[in-house]
Tab-separated table of C-alpha atoms in Angstrom:
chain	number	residue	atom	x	y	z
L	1	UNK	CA	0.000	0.000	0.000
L	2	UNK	CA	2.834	2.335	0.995
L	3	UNK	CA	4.413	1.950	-2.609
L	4	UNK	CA	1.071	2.360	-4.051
L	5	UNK	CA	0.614	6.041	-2.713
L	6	UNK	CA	4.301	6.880	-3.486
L	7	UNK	CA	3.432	6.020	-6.685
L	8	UNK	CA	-0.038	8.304	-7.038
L	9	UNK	CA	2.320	11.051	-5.862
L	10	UNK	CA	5.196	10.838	-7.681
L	11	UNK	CA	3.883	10.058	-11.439
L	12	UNK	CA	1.610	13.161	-11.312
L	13	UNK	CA	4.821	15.471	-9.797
L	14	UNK	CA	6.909	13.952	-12.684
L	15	UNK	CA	4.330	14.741	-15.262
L	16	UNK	CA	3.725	18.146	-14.037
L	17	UNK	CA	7.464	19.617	-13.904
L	18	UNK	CA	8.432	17.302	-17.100
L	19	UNK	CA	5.839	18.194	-19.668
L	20	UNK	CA	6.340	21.803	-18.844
L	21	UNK	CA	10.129	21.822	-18.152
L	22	UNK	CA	10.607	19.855	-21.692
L	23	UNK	CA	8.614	22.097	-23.438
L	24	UNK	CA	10.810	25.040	-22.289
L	25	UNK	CA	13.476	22.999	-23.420
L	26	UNK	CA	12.449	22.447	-26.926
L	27	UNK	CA	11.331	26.246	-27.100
L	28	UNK	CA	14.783	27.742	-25.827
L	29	UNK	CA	16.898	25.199	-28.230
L	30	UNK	CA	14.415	26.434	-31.106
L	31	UNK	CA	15.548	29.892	-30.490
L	32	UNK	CA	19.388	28.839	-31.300
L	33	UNK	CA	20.891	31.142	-28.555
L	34	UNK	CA	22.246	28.914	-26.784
L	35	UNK	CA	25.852	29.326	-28.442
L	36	UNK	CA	25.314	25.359	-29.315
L	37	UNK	CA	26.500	24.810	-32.951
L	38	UNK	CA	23.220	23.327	-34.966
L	39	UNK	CA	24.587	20.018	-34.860
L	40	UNK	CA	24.381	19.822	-31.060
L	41	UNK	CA	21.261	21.632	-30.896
L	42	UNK	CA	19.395	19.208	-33.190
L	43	UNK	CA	20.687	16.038	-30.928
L	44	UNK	CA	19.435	17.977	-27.584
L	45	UNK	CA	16.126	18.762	-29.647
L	46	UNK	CA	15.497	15.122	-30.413
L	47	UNK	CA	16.630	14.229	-26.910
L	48	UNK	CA	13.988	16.589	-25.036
L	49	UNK	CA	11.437	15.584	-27.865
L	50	UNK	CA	11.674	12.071	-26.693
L	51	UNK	CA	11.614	12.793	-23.339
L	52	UNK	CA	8.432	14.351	-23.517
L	53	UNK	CA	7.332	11.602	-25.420
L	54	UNK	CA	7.958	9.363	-22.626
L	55	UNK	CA	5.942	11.236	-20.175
L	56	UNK	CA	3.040	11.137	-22.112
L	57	UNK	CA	3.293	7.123	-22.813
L	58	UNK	CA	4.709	5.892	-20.453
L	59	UNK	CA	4.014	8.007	-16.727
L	60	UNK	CA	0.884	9.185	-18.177
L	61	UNK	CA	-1.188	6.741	-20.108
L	62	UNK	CA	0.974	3.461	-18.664
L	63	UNK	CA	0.914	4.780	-14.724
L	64	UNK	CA	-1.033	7.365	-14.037
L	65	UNK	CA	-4.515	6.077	-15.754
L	66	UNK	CA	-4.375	3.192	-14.406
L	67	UNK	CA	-3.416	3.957	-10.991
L	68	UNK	CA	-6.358	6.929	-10.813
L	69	UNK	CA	-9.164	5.255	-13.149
L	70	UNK	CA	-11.599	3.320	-11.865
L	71	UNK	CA	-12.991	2.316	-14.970
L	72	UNK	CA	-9.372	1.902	-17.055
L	73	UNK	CA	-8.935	1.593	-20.868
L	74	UNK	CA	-6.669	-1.188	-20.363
L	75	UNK	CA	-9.501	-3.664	-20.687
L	76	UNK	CA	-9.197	-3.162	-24.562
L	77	UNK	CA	-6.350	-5.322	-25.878
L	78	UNK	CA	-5.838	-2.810	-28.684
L	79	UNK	CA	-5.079	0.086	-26.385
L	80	UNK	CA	-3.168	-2.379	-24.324
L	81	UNK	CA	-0.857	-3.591	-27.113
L	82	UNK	CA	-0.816	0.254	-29.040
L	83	UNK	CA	0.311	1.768	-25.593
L	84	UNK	CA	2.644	-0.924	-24.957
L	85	UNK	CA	4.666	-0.406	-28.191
L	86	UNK	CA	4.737	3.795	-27.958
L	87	UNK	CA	6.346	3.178	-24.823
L	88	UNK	CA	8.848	0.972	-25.822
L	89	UNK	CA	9.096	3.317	-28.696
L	90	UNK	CA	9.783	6.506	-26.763
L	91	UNK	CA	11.758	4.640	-24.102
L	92	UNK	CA	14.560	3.378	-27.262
L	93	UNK	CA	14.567	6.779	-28.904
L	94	UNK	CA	15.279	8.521	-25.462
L	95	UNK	CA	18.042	6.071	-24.790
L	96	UNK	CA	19.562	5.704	-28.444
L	97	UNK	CA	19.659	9.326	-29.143
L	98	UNK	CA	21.763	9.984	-26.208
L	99	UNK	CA	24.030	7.239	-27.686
L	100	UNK	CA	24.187	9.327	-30.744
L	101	UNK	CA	25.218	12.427	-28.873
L	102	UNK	CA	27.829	10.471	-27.537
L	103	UNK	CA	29.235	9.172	-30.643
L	104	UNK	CA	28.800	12.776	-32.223
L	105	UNK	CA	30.759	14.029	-29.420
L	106	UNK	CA	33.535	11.416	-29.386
L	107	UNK	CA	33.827	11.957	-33.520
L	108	UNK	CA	34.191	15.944	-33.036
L	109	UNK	CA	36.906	15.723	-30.191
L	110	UNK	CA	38.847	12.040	-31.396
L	111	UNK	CA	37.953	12.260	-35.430
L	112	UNK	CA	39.265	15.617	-36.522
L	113	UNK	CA	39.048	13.870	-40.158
L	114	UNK	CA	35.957	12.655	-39.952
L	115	UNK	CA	34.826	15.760	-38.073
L	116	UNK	CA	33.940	18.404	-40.658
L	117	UNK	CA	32.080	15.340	-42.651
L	118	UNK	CA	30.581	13.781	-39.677
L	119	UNK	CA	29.371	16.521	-37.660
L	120	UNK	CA	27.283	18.798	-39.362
L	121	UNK	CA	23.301	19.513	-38.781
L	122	UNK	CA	22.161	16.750	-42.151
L	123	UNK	CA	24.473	13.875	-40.550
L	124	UNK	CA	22.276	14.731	-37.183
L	125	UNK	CA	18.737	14.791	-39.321
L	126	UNK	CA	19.455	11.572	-41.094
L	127	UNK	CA	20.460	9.481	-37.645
L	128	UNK	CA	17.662	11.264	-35.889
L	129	UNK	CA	15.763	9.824	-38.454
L	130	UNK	CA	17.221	6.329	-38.810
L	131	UNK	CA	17.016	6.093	-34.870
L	132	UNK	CA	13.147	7.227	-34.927
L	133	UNK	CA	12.357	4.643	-37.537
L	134	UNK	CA	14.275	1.585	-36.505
L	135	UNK	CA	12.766	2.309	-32.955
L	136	UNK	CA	9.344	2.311	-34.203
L	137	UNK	CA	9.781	-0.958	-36.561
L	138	UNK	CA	11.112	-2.562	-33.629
L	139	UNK	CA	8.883	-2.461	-30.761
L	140	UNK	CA	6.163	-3.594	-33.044
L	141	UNK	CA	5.858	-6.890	-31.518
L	142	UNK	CA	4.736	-5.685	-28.134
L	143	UNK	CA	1.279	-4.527	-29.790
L	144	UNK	CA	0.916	-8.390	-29.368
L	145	UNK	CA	2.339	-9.299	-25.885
L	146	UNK	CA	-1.133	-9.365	-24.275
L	147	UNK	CA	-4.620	-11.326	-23.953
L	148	UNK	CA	-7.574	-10.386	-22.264
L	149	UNK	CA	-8.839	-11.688	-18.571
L	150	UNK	CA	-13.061	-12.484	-19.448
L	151	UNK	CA	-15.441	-12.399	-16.684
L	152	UNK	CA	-18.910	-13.818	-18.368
L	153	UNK	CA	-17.966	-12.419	-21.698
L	154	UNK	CA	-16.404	-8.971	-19.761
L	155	UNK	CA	-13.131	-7.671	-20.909
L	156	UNK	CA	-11.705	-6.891	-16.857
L	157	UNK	CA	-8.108	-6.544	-17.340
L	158	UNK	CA	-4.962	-7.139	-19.783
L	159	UNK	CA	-2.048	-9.726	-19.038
L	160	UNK	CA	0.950	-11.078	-20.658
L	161	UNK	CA	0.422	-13.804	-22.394
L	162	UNK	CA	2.039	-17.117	-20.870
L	163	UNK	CA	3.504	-17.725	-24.194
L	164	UNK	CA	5.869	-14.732	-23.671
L	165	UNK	CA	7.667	-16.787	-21.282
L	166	UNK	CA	8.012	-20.177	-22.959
L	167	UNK	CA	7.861	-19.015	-26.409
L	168	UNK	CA	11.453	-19.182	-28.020
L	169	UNK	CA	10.110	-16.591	-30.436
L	170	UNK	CA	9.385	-14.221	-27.305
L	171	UNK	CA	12.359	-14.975	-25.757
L	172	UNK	CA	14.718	-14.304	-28.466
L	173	UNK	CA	12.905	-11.283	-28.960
L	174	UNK	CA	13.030	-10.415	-25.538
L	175	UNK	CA	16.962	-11.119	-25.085
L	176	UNK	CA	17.071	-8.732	-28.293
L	177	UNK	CA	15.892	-6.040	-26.565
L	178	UNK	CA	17.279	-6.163	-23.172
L	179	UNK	CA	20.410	-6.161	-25.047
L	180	UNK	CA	19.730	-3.286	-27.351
L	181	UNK	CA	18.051	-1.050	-24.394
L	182	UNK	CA	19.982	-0.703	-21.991
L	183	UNK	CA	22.856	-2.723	-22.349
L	184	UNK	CA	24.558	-2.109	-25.671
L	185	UNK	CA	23.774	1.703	-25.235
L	186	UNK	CA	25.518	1.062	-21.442
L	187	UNK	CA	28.833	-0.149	-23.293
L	188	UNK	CA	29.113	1.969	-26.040
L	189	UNK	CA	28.399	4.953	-23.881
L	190	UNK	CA	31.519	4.007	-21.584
L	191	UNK	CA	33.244	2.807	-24.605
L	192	UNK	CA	33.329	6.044	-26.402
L	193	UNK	CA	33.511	8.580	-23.258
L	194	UNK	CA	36.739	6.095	-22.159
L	195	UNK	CA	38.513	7.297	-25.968
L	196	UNK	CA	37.101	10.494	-25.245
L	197	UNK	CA	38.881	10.907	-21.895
L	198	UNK	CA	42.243	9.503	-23.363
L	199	UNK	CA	42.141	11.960	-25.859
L	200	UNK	CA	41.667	14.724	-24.147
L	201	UNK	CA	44.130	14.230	-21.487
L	202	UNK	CA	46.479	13.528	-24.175
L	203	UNK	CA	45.750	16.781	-26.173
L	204	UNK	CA	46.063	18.643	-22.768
L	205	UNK	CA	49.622	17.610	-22.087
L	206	UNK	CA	50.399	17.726	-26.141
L	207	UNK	CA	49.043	21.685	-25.682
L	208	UNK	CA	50.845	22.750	-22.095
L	209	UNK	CA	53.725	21.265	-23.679
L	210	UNK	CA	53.868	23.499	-26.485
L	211	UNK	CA	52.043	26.651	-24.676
L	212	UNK	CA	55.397	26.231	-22.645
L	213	UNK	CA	55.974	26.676	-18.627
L	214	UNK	CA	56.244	29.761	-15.847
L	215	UNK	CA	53.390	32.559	-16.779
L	216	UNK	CA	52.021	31.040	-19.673
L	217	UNK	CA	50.904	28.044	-17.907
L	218	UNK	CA	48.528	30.158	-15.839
L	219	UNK	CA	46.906	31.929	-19.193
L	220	UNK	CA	43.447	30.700	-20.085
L	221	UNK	CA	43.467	28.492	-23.268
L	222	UNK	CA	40.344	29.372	-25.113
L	223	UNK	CA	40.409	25.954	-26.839
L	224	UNK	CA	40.732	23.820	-23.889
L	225	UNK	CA	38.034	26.095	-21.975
L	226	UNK	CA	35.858	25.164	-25.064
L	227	UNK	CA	36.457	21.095	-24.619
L	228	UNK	CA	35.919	21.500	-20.985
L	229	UNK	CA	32.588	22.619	-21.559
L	230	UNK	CA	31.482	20.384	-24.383
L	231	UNK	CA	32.621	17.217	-22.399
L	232	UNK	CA	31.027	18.472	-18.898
L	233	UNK	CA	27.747	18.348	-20.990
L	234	UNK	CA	28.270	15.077	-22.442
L	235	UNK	CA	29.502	13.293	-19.027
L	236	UNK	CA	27.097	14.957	-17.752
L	237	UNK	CA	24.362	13.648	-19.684
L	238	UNK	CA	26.258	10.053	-20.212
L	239	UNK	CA	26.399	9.683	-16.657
L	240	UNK	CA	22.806	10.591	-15.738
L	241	UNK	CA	21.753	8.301	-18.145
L	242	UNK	CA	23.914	5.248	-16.518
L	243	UNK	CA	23.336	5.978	-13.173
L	244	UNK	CA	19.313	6.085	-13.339
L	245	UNK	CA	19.007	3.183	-15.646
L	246	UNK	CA	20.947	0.971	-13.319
L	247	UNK	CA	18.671	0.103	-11.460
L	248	UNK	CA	15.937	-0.516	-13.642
L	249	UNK	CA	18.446	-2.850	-16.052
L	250	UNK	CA	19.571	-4.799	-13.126
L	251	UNK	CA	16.204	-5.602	-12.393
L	252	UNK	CA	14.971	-6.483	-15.988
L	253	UNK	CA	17.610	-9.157	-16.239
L	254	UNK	CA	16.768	-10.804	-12.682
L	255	UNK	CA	13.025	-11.161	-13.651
L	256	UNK	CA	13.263	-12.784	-16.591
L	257	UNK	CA	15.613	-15.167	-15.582
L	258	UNK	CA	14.039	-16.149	-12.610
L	259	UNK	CA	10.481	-14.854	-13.169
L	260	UNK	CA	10.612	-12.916	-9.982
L	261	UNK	CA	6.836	-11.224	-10.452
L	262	UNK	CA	5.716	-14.536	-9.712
L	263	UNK	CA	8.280	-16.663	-7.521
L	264	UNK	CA	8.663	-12.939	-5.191
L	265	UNK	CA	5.152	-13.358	-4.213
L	266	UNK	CA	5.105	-16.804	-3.424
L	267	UNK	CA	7.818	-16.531	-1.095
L	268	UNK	CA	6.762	-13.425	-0.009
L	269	UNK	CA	10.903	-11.834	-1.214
L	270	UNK	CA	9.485	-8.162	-0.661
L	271	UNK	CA	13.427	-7.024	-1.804
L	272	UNK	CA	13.129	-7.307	-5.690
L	273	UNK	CA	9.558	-6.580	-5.681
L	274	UNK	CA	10.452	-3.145	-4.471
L	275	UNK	CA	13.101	-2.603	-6.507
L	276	UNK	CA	10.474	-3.328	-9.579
L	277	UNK	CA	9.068	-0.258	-8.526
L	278	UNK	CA	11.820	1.788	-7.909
L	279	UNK	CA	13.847	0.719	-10.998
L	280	UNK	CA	10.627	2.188	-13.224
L	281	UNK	CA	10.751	5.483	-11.039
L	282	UNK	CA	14.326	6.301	-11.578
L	283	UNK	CA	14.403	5.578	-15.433
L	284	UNK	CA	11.737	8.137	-16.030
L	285	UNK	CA	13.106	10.375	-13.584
L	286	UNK	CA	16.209	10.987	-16.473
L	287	UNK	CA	13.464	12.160	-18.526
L	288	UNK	CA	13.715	15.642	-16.728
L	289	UNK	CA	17.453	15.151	-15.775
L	290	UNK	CA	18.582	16.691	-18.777
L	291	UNK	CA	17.156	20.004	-18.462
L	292	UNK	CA	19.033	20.356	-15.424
L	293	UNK	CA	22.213	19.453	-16.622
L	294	UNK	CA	21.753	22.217	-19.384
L	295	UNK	CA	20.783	24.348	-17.050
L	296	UNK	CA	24.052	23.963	-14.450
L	297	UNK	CA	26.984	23.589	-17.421
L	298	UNK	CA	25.960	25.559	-20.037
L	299	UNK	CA	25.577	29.593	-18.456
L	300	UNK	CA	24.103	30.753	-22.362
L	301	UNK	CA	21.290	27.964	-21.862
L	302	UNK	CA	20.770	29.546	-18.686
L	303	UNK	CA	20.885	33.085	-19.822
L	304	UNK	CA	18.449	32.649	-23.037
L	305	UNK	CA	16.572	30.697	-20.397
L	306	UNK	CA	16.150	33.286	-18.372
L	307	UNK	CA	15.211	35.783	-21.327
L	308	UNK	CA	12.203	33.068	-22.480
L	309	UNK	CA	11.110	33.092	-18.486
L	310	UNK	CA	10.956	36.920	-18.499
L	311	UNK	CA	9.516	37.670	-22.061
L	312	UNK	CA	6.119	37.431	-20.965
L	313	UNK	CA	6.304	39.616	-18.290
L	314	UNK	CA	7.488	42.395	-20.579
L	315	UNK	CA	4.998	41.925	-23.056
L	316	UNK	CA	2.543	42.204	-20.251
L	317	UNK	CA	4.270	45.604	-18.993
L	318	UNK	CA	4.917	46.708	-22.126
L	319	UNK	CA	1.015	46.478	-23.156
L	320	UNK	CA	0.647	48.211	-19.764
L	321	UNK	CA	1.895	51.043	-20.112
């Protein structure tokens, strides 16, 4: 019961700062004031867009109706199966673009060949785009993960069907995307940040090197100020994305190997049962992370924040006087 009211507050808090906060996102990005280059911009666009995309599938039509309605849609298979899949959906875009960021990133400091053909704002449209529809075409066969509980010819409730766990067809198809979401992203995530990091500590002692000792080791270097900054985003985001995922992946793997919804209950192992609850929680809580981490490393974000915050207000004086 306690989990259960945790739950009916903490979905409808999530909603109500994400939608709006993502929103603000997307609109201050749009502006292109951020000093981001348009490559960037369009990879932090698609990263908010999906976001938002979450909250509405996932907290809000997978948690909250249920949790509040007393009369649920979930009774109809086809919303069941529909909702089911734009979840998935918007979970693997959310997840896969911030691999793409990462691999942007890691091309733009490591690739300086590569760069000027790699990272440019039609590269970002066309993986944006490949991500989006491979996503979609992929997460087609949950639309078909459920059957319908009958009481005298009543539709009551959706549940998996039994086949999903003894059909090697659901299984394979299963491991497939445990693997791609969140695993693979997981690894290439650390892969590429670990090249990254080499790199740049490389290029730092390669620079002070040449920049010399006594006074003009304690002059700024605009170019190393600028790589700061672009990898305190991306470790920022990279590690966000690890860290609240954990949880949630950890937990994935241990229920289908042991089946844990079922064999928990039976011997009453409250432990991962919790933790099935939590896991969810903290995954869509990096749906709002994000914005903060804009927000605390990049000071133009905050500043053309601050101006889209404010605009209103002057419009309203302005008409005033």
């Amino acid at each position: 019961m306690e989990l259960t009211k945790i739950r009916k507050i903490f979905y409808p808090v999530l909603a109500a700062v994400s939608i709006p906060v993502n929103l603000l996102v997307i609109l201050v990005l749009l502006r292109g004031k951020c000093g981001l280059s348009r490559c960037i911009t369009c990879y932090l666009l698609a990263m908010a867009s999906a976001d938002l995309t979450v909250i509405l599938t996932d907290v809000i039509l997978k948690q909250i109706i249920p949790l509040y309605s007393t009369d649920p849609f979930t009774n109809n298979i086809t919303l069941c199966g529909l909702i089911d899949s734009l979840t998935h959906a918007a979970t693997d875009l959310a997840v896969w673009f911030t691999v793409a960021f990462t691999f942007d990133r890691f091309v733009a400091i490591c690739c300086q060949k590569l760069k000027a053909k790699y990272c440019t704002w039609k590269t970002a449209v066309v993986i944006i785009g490949t991500v989006t529809g491979l996503s979609c075409l992929k997460n087609i066969p949950w639309y078909y993960r459920y059957d319908a509980v009958y009481f005298f010819f009543i539709p009551l409730f959706c549940m998996v069907k039994l086949s999903y766990y003894s059909s090697p067809q659901w299984k394979a198809f299963d491991l497939l995307h445990r693997i791609t979401t969140p695993l693979l992203p997981f690894v290439l995530i650390a892969f590429f940040n670990a090249l990254t990091v080499r790199n740049i500590l490389l290029a730092s002692k390669a620079r002070r090197r040449l920049r010399g000792q006594g006074d003009k080791e304690n002059q700024k270097d605009p170019e190393m100020e600028n790589r700061r900054k672009s990898i305190l985003l991306l470790f920022s985001i990279s590690a966000s994305f690890i860290l609240l995922w954990m949880t949630q992946a950890v937990y994935t793997i241990h229920e289908r190997i042991t089946l844990n919804h079922i064999i928990d209950r039976l011997l009453k192992n409250r432990l991962p049962f919790v933790i099935g609850y939590i896991g969810p929680m903290l995954q869509l809580l990096s749906s709002c992370s994000n914005t903060c981490i804009y927000v605390v490393t990049q000071s133009k974000f905050r500043e053309d924040l601050k101006n889209v915050l404010t605009c209103p207000f002057v419009l309203v004086l302005l008409l005033v006087k």
